[in-house]
Coordinates of C-alpha atoms in Angstrom, one line a residue:
X236 CA 57.0 135.9 145.6
X237 CA 59.7 136.6 143.1
X238 CA 60.2 134.7 139.7
X239 CA 63.3 133.2 138.3
X240 CA 64.2 130.1 136.4
X241 CA 66.4 127.2 136.9
X242 CA 67.6 125.0 133.6
X243 CA 69.9 122.0 133.7
X244 CA 69.0 121.7 130.7
X245 CA 67.8 118.5 129.1
X246 CA 67.4 118.2 125.5
X247 CA 66.6 115.2 123.2
X248 CA 69.9 113.4 121.9
X249 CA 68.8 114.0 118.3
X250 CA 68.8 117.8 118.5
X251 CA 71.8 119.6 117.2
X252 CA 74.1 121.2 120.0
X253 CA 74.1 124.7 118.4
X254 CA 70.5 124.7 118.1
X255 CA 69.7 123.8 121.8
X256 CA 72.4 126.3 123.0
X257 CA 70.6 128.9 121.0
X258 CA 67.2 128.0 122.5
X259 CA 68.7 128.2 126.2
X260 CA 69.9 131.6 125.4
X261 CA 66.8 132.7 124.0
X262 CA 64.9 131.3 127.1
X263 CA 67.0 133.5 129.3
X264 CA 66.5 136.6 127.2
X265 CA 62.7 136.3 126.9
X266 CA 62.4 135.5 130.9
X267 CA 64.4 138.9 131.2
X268 CA 61.9 140.8 129.3
X269 CA 59.0 139.2 131.1
X270 CA 60.6 140.3 134.6
X271 CA 62.2 137.2 135.8
X272 CA 64.7 138.4 138.4
X273 CA 67.2 135.7 138.2
X274 CA 68.1 132.6 136.1
X275 CA 70.5 129.6 136.9
X276 CA 72.3 127.2 134.4
X277 CA 73.5 123.8 135.2
X278 CA 76.7 122.2 133.7
X279 CA 77.6 118.7 132.9
X280 CA 80.6 117.4 130.8
X281 CA 79.6 113.8 129.9
X282 CA 75.9 113.9 129.1
X283 CA 74.5 114.1 125.7
X284 CA 71.2 115.5 126.9
X285 CA 72.4 117.8 129.5
X286 CA 74.4 120.1 127.1
X287 CA 75.9 123.0 129.0
X288 CA 79.3 122.2 129.8
X289 CA 80.5 125.3 131.7
X290 CA 77.7 127.5 133.3
X291 CA 80.3 130.4 133.6
X292 CA 80.9 130.3 129.8
X293 CA 77.3 130.3 129.2
X294 CA 76.6 133.3 131.6
X295 CA 79.4 135.2 129.9
X296 CA 77.7 134.6 126.7
X297 CA 74.5 136.3 128.1
X298 CA 75.9 139.3 130.0
X299 CA 76.0 141.7 127.1
X300 CA 72.7 140.9 126.0
X301 CA 70.9 141.2 129.3
X302 CA 71.1 144.3 131.8
X303 CA 68.7 143.3 134.8
X304 CA 68.4 139.6 135.3
X305 CA 70.9 138.1 137.7
X306 CA 72.5 134.9 136.3
X307 CA 73.9 132.1 138.2
X308 CA 75.9 128.9 138.1
X309 CA 73.6 126.1 138.9
X310 CA 76.1 124.7 139.8
X311 CA 79.9 124.8 139.6
X312 CA 80.7 121.2 140.4
X313 CA 83.9 121.8 142.5
X314 CA 85.3 118.5 142.8
X315 CA 85.7 118.4 138.8
X316 CA 87.8 121.7 138.8
X317 CA 90.9 123.0 140.4
X318 CA 90.1 125.7 143.0
X319 CA 92.5 128.3 142.0
X320 CA 90.9 128.2 138.4
X321 CA 87.5 128.5 140.0
X322 CA 88.6 131.4 142.0
X323 CA 90.1 133.3 139.0
X324 CA 87.3 132.5 136.5
X325 CA 84.5 133.4 139.0
X326 CA 86.2 136.6 139.9
X327 CA 86.7 137.6 136.3
X328 CA 82.9 136.8 135.5
X329 CA 81.9 138.8 138.6
X330 CA 83.6 141.9 137.4
X331 CA 81.9 141.4 133.9
X332 CA 78.6 141.0 135.4
X333 CA 79.0 144.0 137.8
X334 CA 76.9 142.5 140.6
X335 CA 74.6 140.2 138.5
X336 CA 76.4 137.0 139.3
X337 CA 75.0 134.4 141.7
X338 CA 77.5 131.6 142.6
X339 CA 75.8 128.3 142.8
X340 CA 78.1 125.4 143.9
X341 CA 77.6 121.8 144.6
X342 CA 79.8 118.4 144.6
X343 CA 78.1 117.6 141.4
X344 CA 75.4 114.7 140.8
X345 CA 76.4 113.2 137.5
X346 CA 78.4 110.1 138.0
X347 CA 79.9 110.0 134.5
X348 CA 81.3 113.5 135.0
X349 CA 82.9 112.2 138.5
X350 CA 84.5 109.2 136.6
X351 CA 85.8 111.2 133.9
X352 CA 87.6 113.6 136.2
X353 CA 88.9 110.6 138.4
X354 CA 86.9 111.3 141.6
X355 CA 84.0 108.6 141.2
X356 CA 85.5 106.7 144.1
X357 CA 86.4 109.7 146.3
X358 CA 84.5 111.6 148.9
X359 CA 83.1 114.3 146.8
X360 CA 81.5 116.1 149.5
X361 CA 84.9 116.4 151.2
X362 CA 86.4 117.7 148.0
X363 CA 83.6 120.2 147.6
X364 CA 84.2 121.5 151.1
X365 CA 87.9 121.7 150.4
X366 CA 87.6 123.4 147.2
X367 CA 85.1 126.3 148.4
X368 CA 87.5 126.7 151.3
X369 CA 90.5 127.1 149.1
X370 CA 88.3 129.6 146.8
X371 CA 87.4 131.6 149.7
X372 CA 90.6 132.0 151.3
X373 CA 92.3 132.8 147.9
X374 CA 89.8 135.8 147.7
X375 CA 90.5 136.9 151.4
X376 CA 94.2 136.5 151.4
X377 CA 97.0 138.3 149.7
X378 CA 99.7 136.4 147.7
X379 CA 101.7 134.5 147.9
X380 CA 99.3 131.7 148.4
X381 CA 100.4 128.7 150.6
X382 CA 97.4 126.3 151.1
X383 CA 97.9 122.5 151.7
X384 CA 94.8 120.2 151.5
X385 CA 94.1 116.6 151.2
X386 CA 93.1 117.1 147.3
X387 CA 94.7 120.2 146.3
X388 CA 97.9 122.2 147.2
X389 CA 97.8 125.9 146.1
X390 CA 100.9 128.0 146.3
X391 CA 102.6 130.9 144.3
X392 CA 105.6 131.2 146.9
X393 CA 108.3 130.2 144.6
X394 CA 107.0 132.5 141.7
X395 CA 105.5 135.6 143.2
X396 CA 106.6 138.9 142.2
X397 CA 104.4 141.6 143.9
X398 CA 105.8 144.5 141.8
X399 CA 104.6 143.0 138.6
X400 CA 101.5 141.4 140.0
X401 CA 102.8 138.0 139.3
X402 CA 101.4 135.2 141.7
X403 CA 98.1 137.1 142.3
X404 CA 94.7 135.8 141.7
X405 CA 91.8 138.6 141.1
X406 CA 89.4 139.2 144.1
X407 CA 85.6 139.3 142.9
X408 CA 83.7 142.5 142.1
X409 CA 81.1 141.6 144.8
X410 CA 82.8 141.7 148.3
X411 CA 83.8 139.6 150.1
X412 CA 82.5 137.4 147.2
X413 CA 79.3 136.9 145.3
X414 CA 76.2 135.4 147.0
X415 CA 76.7 131.7 147.3
X416 CA 73.6 129.3 146.9
X417 CA 73.7 125.5 147.2
X418 CA 70.9 123.1 145.6
X419 CA 69.5 120.8 147.9
X420 CA 68.5 117.4 146.6
X421 CA 68.2 115.2 149.6
X422 CA 65.2 115.2 152.1
X423 CA 66.2 116.4 155.6
X424 CA 69.5 117.8 153.9
X425 CA 72.3 118.3 156.2
X426 CA 74.0 120.3 153.5
X427 CA 71.3 123.0 153.7
X428 CA 72.4 123.4 157.5
X429 CA 76.0 123.7 156.9
X430 CA 75.6 126.1 154.1
X431 CA 73.3 128.3 156.2
X432 CA 75.8 128.3 159.0
X433 CA 78.4 129.8 156.4
X434 CA 75.8 132.4 155.2
X435 CA 74.8 130.7 152.3
X436 CA 71.2 130.1 150.9
X437 CA 69.5 126.9 149.5
X438 CA 67.7 126.0 146.3
X439 CA 65.4 123.3 146.7
X440 CA 65.4 121.1 143.5
X441 CA 62.5 120.6 141.3
X442 CA 62.7 116.8 141.2
X443 CA 61.9 116.4 144.9
X444 CA 58.2 115.6 146.3
X445 CA 56.8 118.5 148.3
X446 CA 56.9 116.4 151.5
X447 CA 60.8 116.3 151.1
X448 CA 61.0 120.0 150.0
X449 CA 59.3 121.0 153.1
X450 CA 62.0 119.4 155.2
X451 CA 64.7 122.0 154.0
X452 CA 63.2 124.9 155.8
X453 CA 63.8 123.6 159.3
X454 CA 67.2 122.8 158.4
X455 CA 68.0 126.0 157.0
X456 CA 66.4 127.7 160.2
X457 CA 68.7 125.3 162.2
X458 CA 71.8 126.6 160.3
X459 CA 71.0 130.3 160.4
X460 CA 70.5 130.0 164.1
X461 CA 73.8 128.4 164.6
X462 CA 75.5 131.0 162.3
X463 CA 73.9 133.8 164.1
X464 CA 71.7 135.4 161.5
X465 CA 68.0 135.4 160.8
X466 CA 66.3 132.9 158.8
X467 CA 64.4 134.6 156.2
X468 CA 62.0 133.0 154.0
X469 CA 62.9 135.5 151.2
X470 CA 66.2 133.8 151.0
X471 CA 64.8 130.4 150.1
X472 CA 64.5 129.4 146.5
X473 CA 62.3 126.7 145.3
X474 CA 62.5 125.2 141.8
X475 CA 59.5 123.7 140.1
X476 CA 58.5 122.1 136.8
X477 CA 55.5 124.2 135.5
X478 CA 53.8 124.4 132.3
X479 CA 51.0 126.9 131.5
X480 CA 48.7 127.0 128.6
X481 CA 45.5 128.9 127.4
X482 CA 43.6 125.7 127.5
X483 CA 43.6 122.5 129.8
X484 CA 43.6 120.0 126.9
X485 CA 46.9 121.5 125.5
X486 CA 48.3 121.8 129.0
X487 CA 47.7 118.2 129.8
X488 CA 49.2 117.1 126.5
X489 CA 52.4 119.0 126.6
X490 CA 53.2 118.3 130.2
X491 CA 52.1 114.6 130.7
X492 CA 51.8 112.6 127.5
X493 CA 54.7 110.4 126.3
X494 CA 56.8 112.3 123.8
X495 CA 56.2 115.7 125.6
X496 CA 59.4 117.4 126.8
X497 CA 58.2 117.1 130.4
X498 CA 57.8 113.3 130.0
X499 CA 61.3 113.2 128.4
X500 CA 62.8 115.2 131.0
X501 CA 61.6 113.0 134.1
X502 CA 62.2 109.9 132.2
X503 CA 65.8 110.9 131.7
X504 CA 66.2 112.3 135.4
X505 CA 64.3 109.5 137.2
X506 CA 66.2 107.0 135.3
X507 CA 69.7 108.4 136.4
X508 CA 68.6 109.0 139.8
X509 CA 66.9 105.5 140.5
X510 CA 70.1 104.2 138.9
X511 CA 72.1 106.2 141.4
X512 CA 70.3 104.8 144.3
X513 CA 68.1 108.0 144.7
X514 CA 64.9 106.4 144.2
X515 CA 63.9 107.7 147.7
X516 CA 63.4 111.2 146.1
X517 CA 60.5 110.1 144.5
X518 CA 58.8 108.0 147.1
X519 CA 56.6 109.3 149.9
X520 CA 56.7 105.6 151.5
X521 CA 60.4 105.0 151.8
X522 CA 59.7 101.1 152.2
X523 CA 57.9 101.2 148.6
X524 CA 60.1 99.2 146.1
X525 CA 62.0 101.3 143.6
X526 CA 59.6 99.6 140.9
X527 CA 56.8 101.8 142.2
X528 CA 58.6 104.9 140.7
X529 CA 57.4 105.4 137.3
X530 CA 57.7 108.4 134.9
X531 CA 53.7 108.8 135.1
X532 CA 54.0 108.9 139.0
X533 CA 56.7 111.2 138.9
X534 CA 54.9 113.6 136.6
X535 CA 51.9 113.5 138.4
X536 CA 53.6 114.3 141.6
X537 CA 56.2 117.0 140.4
X538 CA 54.7 118.9 137.3
X539 CA 52.2 121.6 137.9
X540 CA 50.3 122.2 134.7
X541 CA 47.0 123.8 133.4
X542 CA 45.7 127.2 132.7
X543 CA 46.7 130.2 134.7
X544 CA 43.9 129.9 137.2
X545 CA 44.6 126.2 137.8
X546 CA 48.4 126.8 138.0
X547 CA 48.0 129.7 140.5
X548 CA 45.7 127.6 142.7
X549 CA 48.2 124.7 142.7
X550 CA 51.2 126.9 143.3
X551 CA 49.2 128.3 146.3
X552 CA 48.6 125.0 147.6
X553 CA 52.1 123.9 147.1
X554 CA 53.3 126.9 149.1
X555 CA 50.9 125.9 151.9
X556 CA 52.3 122.7 152.0
X557 CA 56.0 123.4 152.1
X558 CA 55.8 127.0 153.8
X559 CA 56.5 130.4 152.7
X560 CA 59.5 130.9 150.3
X561 CA 61.0 133.9 148.4
X562 CA 61.6 132.9 144.9
X563 CA 59.9 130.5 142.6
X564 CA 62.4 129.1 140.0
X565 CA 60.4 127.9 136.9
X566 CA 62.3 124.9 135.8
X567 CA 63.5 125.0 132.1
X568 CA 62.5 122.0 129.7
X569 CA 63.1 121.7 126.2
X570 CA 61.1 123.6 123.6
X571 CA 59.3 120.9 121.7
X572 CA 56.9 123.3 120.6
X573 CA 58.6 126.8 120.7
X574 CA 55.2 128.8 120.6
X575 CA 53.7 126.7 123.4
X576 CA 57.0 127.1 125.5
X577 CA 57.1 131.0 125.2
X578 CA 53.4 131.2 125.9
X579 CA 53.8 129.4 128.9
X580 CA 56.6 131.8 130.0
X581 CA 54.2 134.8 129.2
X582 CA 51.4 133.2 131.1
X583 CA 53.6 132.4 134.1
X584 CA 54.8 136.0 134.3
X585 CA 51.7 137.9 133.3
X586 CA 48.9 135.9 134.8
X587 CA 50.0 133.4 137.2
X588 CA 52.5 135.2 139.4
X589 CA 50.1 138.1 139.9
X590 CA 47.5 135.9 141.1
X591 CA 49.7 134.1 143.5
X592 CA 50.9 137.4 145.0
X593 CA 47.4 138.8 145.1
X594 CA 46.5 135.6 147.0
X595 CA 49.4 136.2 149.3
X596 CA 48.6 139.8 150.1
X597 CA 44.8 138.8 150.8
X598 CA 46.0 136.1 153.0
X599 CA 48.2 138.4 155.0
X600 CA 45.4 141.1 155.4
X601 CA 42.9 138.6 157.0

């Protein structure tokens, strides 16, 4: 199992933006030094807590300070941007990254972003599909472009000057395009199947109960079969909120108590999702009332915390429950205590993952 990370991120509203951006940058730099293979950054425009407004800009900031870790958009929220701009900016970033960019895409889940961009009452899934179809066509076709869609029309027919390069959008460094991944946030996600048909791979979100994460693999297999390719567990990424400490009391306090960054994270996230009609994500019994979803119940169900041995055992049990997957994405959380946050990353890379993979090898040898 490989180790990467996924950060939205969510920070307390009182913290200065410049400070939290530097913290998220340092998170990535430390992760690379510890051997994390990849990292994804979310983007949100209209949220004071979710502070990265452009995953592409943030990745560009990190490229010259990193050399091995692959960096991904987690995600580009396609209905909120013009497809031609996405095609051009991703192509440029991909050349800057020289093969270290992963293209995470989605319809976007923050309703205030949808409102500010004028698509709150539109079919954003339809917009998402049209947008990525435009982007992929731009990368596969030669100018002048002539694409007419329901939501966007893209053309350079009237202004194309081939001899000067005017009217052309650059193609990516990775051909035919960067690897495309989609974040799955719904149980039995049809989007996972549609993505797999097209050759894309899934990330299962860290705020899904294991019983719902488990439903993504059959949907991925279904899509791979329809797309005529093998369904390889190595291509399945699963995000998880984890905190590791040298002693159990510290781990419990930092991961579960009110005022802790994990408590604040799930208070923010669960409040938004329940308010958006997505309380089902946190309920094993779908007939249970939404009032049954509390921050305490969500933390108990979704956060793995403890000493390295306890965390390794619980991750092994988690994989036993959902099935084999290829990359564990450690979910980024605010560094309320910088020392403890960095220590958790160190223990995760140096103690937990070796134990998890040793257990895997032992099980395979039996």
